PDB file of C-alpha atoms in Angstrom:
ATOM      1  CA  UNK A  25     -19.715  18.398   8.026  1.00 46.00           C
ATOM      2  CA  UNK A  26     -17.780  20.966   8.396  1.00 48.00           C
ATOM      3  CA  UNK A  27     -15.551  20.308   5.032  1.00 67.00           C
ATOM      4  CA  UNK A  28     -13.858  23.058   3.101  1.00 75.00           C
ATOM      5  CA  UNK A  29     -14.660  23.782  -0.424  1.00 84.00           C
ATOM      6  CA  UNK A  30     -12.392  25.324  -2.457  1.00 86.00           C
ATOM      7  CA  UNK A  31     -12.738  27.424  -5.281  1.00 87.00           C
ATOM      8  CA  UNK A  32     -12.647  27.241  -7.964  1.00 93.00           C
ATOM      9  CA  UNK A  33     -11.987  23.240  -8.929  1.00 92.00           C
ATOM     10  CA  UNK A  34      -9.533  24.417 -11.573  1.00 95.00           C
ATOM     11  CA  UNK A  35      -7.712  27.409 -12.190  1.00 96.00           C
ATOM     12  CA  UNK A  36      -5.192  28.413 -15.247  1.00 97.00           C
ATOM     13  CA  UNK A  37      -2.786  31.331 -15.639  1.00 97.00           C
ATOM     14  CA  UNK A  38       0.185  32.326 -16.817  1.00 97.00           C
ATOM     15  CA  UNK A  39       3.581  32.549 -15.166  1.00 97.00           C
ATOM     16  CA  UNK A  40       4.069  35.610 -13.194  1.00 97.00           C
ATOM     17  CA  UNK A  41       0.361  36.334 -12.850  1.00 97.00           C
ATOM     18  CA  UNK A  42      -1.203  36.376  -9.416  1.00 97.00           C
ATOM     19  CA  UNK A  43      -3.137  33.219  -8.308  1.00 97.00           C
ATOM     20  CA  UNK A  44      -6.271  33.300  -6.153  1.00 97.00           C
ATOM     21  CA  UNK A  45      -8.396  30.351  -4.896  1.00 96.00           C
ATOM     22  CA  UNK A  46     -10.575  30.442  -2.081  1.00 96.00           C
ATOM     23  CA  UNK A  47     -12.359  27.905   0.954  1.00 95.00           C
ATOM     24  CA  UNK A  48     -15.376  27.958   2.579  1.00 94.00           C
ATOM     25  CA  UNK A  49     -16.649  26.051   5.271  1.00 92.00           C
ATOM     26  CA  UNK A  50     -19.397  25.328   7.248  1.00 89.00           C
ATOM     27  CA  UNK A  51     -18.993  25.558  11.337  1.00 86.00           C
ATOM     28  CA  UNK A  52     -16.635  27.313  13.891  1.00 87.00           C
ATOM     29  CA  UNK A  53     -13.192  26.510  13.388  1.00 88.00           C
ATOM     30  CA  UNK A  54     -10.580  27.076  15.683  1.00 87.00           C
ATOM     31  CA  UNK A  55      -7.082  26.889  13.050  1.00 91.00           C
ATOM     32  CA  UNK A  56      -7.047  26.780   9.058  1.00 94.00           C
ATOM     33  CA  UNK A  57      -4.296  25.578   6.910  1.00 95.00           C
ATOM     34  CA  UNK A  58      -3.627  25.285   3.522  1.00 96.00           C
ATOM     35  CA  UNK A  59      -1.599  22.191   2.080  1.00 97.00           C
ATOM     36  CA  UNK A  60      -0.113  21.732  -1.773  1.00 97.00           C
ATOM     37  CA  UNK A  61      -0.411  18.458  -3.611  1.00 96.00           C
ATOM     38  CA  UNK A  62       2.197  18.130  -6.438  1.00 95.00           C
ATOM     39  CA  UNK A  63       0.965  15.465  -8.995  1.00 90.00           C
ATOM     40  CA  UNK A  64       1.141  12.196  -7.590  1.00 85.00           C
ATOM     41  CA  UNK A  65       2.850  13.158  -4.070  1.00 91.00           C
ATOM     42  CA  UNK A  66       1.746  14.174  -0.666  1.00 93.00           C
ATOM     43  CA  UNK A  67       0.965  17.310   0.707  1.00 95.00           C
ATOM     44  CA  UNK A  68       3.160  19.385   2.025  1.00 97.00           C
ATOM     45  CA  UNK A  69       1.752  22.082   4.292  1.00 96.00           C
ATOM     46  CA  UNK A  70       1.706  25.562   3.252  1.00 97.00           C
ATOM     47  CA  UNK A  71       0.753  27.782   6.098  1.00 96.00           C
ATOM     48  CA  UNK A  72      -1.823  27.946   9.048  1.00 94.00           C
ATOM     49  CA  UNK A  73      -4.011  30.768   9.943  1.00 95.00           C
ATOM     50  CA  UNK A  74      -5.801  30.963  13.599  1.00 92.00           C
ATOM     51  CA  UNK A  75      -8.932  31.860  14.367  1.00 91.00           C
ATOM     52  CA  UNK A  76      -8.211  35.297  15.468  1.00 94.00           C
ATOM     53  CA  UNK A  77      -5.863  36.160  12.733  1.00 96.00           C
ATOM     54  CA  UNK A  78      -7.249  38.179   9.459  1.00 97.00           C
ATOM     55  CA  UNK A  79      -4.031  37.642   7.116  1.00 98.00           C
ATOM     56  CA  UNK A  80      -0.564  35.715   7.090  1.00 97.00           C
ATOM     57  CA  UNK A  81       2.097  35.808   4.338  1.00 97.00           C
ATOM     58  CA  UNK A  82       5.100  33.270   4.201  1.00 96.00           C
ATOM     59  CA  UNK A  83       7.343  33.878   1.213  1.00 97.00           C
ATOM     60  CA  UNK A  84       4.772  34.499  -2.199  1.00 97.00           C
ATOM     61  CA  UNK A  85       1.960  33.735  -0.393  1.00 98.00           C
ATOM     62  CA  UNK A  86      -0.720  35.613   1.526  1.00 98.00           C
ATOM     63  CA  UNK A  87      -3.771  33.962   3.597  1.00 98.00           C
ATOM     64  CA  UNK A  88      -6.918  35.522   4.455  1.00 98.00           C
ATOM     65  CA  UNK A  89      -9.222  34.548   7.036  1.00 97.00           C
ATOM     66  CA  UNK A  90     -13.011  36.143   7.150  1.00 96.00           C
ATOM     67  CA  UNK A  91     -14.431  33.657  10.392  1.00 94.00           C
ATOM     68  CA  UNK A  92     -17.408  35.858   9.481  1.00 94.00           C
ATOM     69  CA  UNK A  93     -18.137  34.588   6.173  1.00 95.00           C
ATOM     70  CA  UNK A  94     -16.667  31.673   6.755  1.00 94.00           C
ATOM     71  CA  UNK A  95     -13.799  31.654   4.357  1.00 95.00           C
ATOM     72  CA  UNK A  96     -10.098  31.757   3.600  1.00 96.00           C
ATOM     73  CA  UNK A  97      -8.584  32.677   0.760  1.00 97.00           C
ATOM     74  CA  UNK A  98      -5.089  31.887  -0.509  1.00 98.00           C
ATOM     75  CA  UNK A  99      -2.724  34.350  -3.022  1.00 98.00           C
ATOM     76  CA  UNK A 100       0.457  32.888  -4.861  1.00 98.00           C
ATOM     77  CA  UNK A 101       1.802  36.324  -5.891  1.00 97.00           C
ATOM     78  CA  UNK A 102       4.754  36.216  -9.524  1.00 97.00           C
ATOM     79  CA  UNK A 103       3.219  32.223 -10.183  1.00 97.00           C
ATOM     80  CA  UNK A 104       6.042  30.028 -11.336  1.00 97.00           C
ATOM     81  CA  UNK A 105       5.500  27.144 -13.423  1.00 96.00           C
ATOM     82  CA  UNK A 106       6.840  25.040 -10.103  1.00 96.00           C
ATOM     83  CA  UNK A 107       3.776  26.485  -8.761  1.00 97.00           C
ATOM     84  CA  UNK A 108       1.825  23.736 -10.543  1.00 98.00           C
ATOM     85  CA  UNK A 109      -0.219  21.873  -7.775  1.00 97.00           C
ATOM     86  CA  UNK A 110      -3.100  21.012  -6.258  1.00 96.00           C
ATOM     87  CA  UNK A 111      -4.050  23.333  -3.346  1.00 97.00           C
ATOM     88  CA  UNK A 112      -6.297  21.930  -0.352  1.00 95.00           C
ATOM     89  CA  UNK A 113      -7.867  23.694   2.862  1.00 95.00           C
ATOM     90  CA  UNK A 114      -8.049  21.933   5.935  1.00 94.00           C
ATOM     91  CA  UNK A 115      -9.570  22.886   9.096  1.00 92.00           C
ATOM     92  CA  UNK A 116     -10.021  22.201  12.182  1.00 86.00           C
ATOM     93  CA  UNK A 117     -12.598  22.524  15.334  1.00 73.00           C
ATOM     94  CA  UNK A 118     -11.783  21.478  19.230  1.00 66.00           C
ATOM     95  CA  UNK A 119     -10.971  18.070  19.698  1.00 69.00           C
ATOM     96  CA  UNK A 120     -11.508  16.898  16.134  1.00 80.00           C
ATOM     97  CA  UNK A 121      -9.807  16.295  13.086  1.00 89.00           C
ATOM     98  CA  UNK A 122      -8.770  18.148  10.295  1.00 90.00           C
ATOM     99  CA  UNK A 123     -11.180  17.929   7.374  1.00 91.00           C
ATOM    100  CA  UNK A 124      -9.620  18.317   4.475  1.00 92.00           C
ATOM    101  CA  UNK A 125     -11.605  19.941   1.106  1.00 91.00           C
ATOM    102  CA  UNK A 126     -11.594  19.047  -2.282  1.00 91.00           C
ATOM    103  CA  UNK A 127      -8.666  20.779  -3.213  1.00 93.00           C
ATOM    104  CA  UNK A 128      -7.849  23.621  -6.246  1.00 95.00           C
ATOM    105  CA  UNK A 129      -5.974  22.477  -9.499  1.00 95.00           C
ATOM    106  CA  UNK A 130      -3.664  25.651 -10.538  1.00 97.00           C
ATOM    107  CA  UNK A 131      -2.130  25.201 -13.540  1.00 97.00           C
ATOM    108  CA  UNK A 132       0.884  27.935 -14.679  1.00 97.00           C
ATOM    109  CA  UNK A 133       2.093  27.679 -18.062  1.00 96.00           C
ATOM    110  CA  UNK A 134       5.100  29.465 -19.116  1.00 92.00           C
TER     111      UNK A 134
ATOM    112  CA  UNK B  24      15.376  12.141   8.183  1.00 74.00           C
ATOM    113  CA  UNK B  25      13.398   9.847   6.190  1.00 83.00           C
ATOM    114  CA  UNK B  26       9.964  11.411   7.306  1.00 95.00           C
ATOM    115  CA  UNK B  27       6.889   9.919   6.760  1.00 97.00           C
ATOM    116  CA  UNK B  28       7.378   6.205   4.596  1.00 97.00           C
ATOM    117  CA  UNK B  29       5.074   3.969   3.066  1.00 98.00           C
ATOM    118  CA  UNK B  30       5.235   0.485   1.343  1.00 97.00           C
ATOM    119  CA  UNK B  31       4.162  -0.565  -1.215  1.00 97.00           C
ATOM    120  CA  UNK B  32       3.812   2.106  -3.226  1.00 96.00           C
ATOM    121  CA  UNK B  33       1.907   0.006  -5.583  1.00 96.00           C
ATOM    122  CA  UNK B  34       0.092  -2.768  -5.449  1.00 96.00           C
ATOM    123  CA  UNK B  35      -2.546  -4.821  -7.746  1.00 97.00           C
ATOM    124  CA  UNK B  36      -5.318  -6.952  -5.156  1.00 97.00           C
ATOM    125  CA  UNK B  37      -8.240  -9.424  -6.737  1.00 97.00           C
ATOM    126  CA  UNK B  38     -11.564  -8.740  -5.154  1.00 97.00           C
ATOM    127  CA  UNK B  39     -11.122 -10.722  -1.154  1.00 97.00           C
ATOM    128  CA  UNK B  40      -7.588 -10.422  -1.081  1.00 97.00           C
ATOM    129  CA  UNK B  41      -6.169  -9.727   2.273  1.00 96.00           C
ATOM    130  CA  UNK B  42      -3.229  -6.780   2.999  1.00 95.00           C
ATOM    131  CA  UNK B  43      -1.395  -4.850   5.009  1.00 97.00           C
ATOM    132  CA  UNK B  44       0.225  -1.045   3.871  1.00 97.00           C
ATOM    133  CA  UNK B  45       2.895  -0.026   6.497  1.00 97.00           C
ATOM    134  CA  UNK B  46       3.583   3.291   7.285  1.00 98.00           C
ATOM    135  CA  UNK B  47       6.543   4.354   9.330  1.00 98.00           C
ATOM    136  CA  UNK B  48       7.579   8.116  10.414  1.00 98.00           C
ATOM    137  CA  UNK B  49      11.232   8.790  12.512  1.00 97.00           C
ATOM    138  CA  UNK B  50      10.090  12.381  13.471  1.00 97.00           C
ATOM    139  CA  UNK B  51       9.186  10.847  17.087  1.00 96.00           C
ATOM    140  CA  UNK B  52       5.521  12.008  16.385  1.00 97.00           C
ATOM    141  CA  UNK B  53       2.863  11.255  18.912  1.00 96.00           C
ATOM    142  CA  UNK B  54      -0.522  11.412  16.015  1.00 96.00           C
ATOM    143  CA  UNK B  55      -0.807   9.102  13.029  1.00 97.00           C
ATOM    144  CA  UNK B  56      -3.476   9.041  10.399  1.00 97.00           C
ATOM    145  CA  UNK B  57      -5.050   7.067   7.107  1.00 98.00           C
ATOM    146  CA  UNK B  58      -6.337   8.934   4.412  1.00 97.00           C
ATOM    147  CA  UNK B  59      -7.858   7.821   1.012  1.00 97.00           C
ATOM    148  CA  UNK B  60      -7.823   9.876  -1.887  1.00 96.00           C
ATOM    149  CA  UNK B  61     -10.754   9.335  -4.652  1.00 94.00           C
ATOM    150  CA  UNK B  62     -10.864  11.244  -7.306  1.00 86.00           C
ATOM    151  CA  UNK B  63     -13.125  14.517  -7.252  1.00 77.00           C
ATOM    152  CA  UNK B  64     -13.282  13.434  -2.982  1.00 78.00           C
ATOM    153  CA  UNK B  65     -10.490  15.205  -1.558  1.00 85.00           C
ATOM    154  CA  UNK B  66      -8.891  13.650   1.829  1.00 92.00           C
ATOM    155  CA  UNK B  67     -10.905  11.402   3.614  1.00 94.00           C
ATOM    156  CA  UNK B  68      -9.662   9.992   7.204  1.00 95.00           C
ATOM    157  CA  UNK B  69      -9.908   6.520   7.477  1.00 97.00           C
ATOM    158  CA  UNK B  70      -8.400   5.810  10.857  1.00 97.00           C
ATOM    159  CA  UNK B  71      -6.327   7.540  13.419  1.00 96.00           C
ATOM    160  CA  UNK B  72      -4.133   7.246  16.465  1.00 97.00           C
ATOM    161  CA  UNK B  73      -3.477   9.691  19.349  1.00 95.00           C
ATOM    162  CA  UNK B  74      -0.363   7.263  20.370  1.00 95.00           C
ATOM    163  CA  UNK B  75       0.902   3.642  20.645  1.00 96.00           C
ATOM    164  CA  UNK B  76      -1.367   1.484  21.105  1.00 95.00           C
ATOM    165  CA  UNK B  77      -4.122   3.045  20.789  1.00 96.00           C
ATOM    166  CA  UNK B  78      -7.030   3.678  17.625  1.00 97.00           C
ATOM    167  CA  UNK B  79     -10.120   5.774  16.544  1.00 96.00           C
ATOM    168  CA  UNK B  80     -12.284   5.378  13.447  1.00 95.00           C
ATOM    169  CA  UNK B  81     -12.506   8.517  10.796  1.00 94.00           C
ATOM    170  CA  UNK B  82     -15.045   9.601   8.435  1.00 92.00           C
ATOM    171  CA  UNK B  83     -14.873   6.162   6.515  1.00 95.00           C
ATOM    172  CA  UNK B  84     -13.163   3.447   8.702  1.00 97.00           C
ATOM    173  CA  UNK B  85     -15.773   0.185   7.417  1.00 96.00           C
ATOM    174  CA  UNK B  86     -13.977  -2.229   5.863  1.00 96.00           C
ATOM    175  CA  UNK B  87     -10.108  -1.643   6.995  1.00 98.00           C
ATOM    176  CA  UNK B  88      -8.415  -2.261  10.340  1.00 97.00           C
ATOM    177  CA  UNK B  89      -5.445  -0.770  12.203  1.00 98.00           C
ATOM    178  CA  UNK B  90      -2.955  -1.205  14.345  1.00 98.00           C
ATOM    179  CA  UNK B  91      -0.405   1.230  16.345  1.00 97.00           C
ATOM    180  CA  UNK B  92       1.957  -1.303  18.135  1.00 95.00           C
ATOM    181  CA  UNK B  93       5.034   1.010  17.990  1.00 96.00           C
ATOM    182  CA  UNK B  94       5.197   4.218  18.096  1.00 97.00           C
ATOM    183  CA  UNK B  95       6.358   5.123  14.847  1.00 97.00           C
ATOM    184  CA  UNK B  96       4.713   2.673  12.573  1.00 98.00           C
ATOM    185  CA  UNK B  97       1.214   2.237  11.573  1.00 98.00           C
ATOM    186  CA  UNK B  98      -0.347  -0.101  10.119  1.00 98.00           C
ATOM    187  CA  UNK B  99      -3.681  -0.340   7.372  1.00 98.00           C
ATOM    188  CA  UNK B 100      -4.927  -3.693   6.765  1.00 97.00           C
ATOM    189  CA  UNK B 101      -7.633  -4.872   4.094  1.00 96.00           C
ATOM    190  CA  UNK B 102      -8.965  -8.207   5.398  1.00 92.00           C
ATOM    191  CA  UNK B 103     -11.439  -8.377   2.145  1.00 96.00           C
ATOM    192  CA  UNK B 104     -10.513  -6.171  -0.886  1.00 96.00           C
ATOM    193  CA  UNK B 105     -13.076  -4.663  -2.552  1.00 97.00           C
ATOM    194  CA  UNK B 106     -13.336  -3.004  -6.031  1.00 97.00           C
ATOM    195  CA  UNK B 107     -14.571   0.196  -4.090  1.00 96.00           C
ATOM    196  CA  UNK B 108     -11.295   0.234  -2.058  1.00 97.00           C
ATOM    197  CA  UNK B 109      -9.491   1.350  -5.203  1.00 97.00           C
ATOM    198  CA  UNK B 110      -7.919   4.312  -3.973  1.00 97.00           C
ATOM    199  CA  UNK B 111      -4.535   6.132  -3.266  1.00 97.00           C
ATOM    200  CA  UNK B 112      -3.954   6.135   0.218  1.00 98.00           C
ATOM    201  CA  UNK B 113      -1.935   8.637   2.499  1.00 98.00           C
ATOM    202  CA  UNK B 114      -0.340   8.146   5.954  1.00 98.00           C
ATOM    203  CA  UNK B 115       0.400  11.204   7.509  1.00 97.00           C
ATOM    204  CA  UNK B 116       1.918  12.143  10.924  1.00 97.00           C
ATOM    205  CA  UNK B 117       1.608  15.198  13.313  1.00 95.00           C
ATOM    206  CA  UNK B 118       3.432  15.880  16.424  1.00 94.00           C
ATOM    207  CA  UNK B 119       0.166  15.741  18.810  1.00 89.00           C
ATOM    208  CA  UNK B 120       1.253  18.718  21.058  1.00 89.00           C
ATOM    209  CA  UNK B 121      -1.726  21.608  19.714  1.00 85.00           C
ATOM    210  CA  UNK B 122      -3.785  18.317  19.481  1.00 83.00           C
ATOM    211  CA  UNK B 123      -5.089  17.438  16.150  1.00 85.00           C
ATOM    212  CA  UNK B 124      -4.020  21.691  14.868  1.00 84.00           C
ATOM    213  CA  UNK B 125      -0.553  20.538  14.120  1.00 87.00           C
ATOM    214  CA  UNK B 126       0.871  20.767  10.900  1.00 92.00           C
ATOM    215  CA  UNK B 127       0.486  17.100   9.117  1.00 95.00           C
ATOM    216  CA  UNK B 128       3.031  15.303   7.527  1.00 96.00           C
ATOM    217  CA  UNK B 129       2.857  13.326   4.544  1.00 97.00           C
ATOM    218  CA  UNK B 130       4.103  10.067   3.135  1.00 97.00           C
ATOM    219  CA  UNK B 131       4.403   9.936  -0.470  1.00 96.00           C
ATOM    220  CA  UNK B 132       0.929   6.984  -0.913  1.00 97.00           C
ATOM    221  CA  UNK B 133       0.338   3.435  -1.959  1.00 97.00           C
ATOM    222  CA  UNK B 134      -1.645   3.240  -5.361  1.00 97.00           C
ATOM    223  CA  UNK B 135      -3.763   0.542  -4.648  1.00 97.00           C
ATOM    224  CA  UNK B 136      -5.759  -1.003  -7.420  1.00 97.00           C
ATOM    225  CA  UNK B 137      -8.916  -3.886  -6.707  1.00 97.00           C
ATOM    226  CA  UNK B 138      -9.854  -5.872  -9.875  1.00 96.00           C
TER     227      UNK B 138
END
């Protein structure tokens, strides 16, 4: 399978500190994306990365990609409490699905 | 825009009950999925569709059925709840034109519980 695993499952931190959690997969992917889970709610998608692209910011947040290594990581800069989520990679290769990992818990207190 | 839809967004089965969750989007989109979310599991597909009328089996398809008669609706049927099929379930939509790449939208789930 070529699921991504986040890390770390949980992750706790204060408002305005920086949050980090990472994915790593298994095979050749051709597009990753990260998605946010509010409790109880869909997810609502975040940002995509290609292949051939090493970083991508929208807003507070900044993507990595390392197709190397096999691995993403994703960086809320100034956390808000609102930032309180679960945080999911998904990937995809050609002609298949997305597979979707098991997803970050950030928690930001006030 | 209403988005992505589902009903019920509850619902309470005994063990061989039969239903059906409906999920309907208004974005026009072409791709339509089933997930099920377990706790500690993530996302896993359950079934998908490329476009009306048509259906493909995911990662854990045994024991539901679909249908894609319109466009914009699809449909996830239980013939014979199980206990195991206690899950949260999430239809999501995607436009279809990067093939499966596109961005995914979400409805908000049906908590489904089996007794």
């Amino acid at each position: 399978s070529q699921q991504g695993e986040e890390d770390p499952q949980a992750l706790s931190i204060q408002e305005g500190e920086n949050a980090t959690m990472n994915c790593s997969y298994k095979t050749s992917i051709n597009n990753l994306q990260w998605y946010r889970q509010n409790s109880g709610r869909g997810l609502v998608h975040l940002i995509l990365i290609r292949s051939n692209e090493r970083e991508k910011h929208s807003g507070r947040l900044r993507v990595t990609l390392d197709t190397s290594k096999k691995s993403s990581s994703l960086l809320i800069t100034a956390s808000r409490a609102a930032d309180t989520a679960s945080y999911f990679c998904a990937t995809d290769a050609r002609y298949s699905t997305l597979t979707f990992g098991k997803g970050t818990m950030l928690l930001v207190s006030p | 825009n209403a988005g992505v839809t589902q009903t019920p967004k509850f619902r309470v089965l005994k063990t061989g009950q039969s239903m059906t969750l409906l999920c309907a989007q208004d974005m026009n989109h072409e791709y339509m999925y089933w997930y099920r979310q377990d706790p500690g599991m993530g996302l896993r597909l359950i079934h998908y569709s490329v476009g009306e009328g048509t259906t493909a089996k995911g990662e854990v398809p045994d024991g539901y059925n679909v249908s894609r008669l319109k466009k914009q609706n699809f449909l996830l049927g239980l013939e014979s709840a199980a206990p195991s099929q206690t899950s949260v379930y999430f239809c999501a939509s995607s436009s279809g034109l990067a093939g499966f790449t596109d961005t995914q939208y979400f409805g908000p789930g049906t908590r489904l519980t089996v007794l």
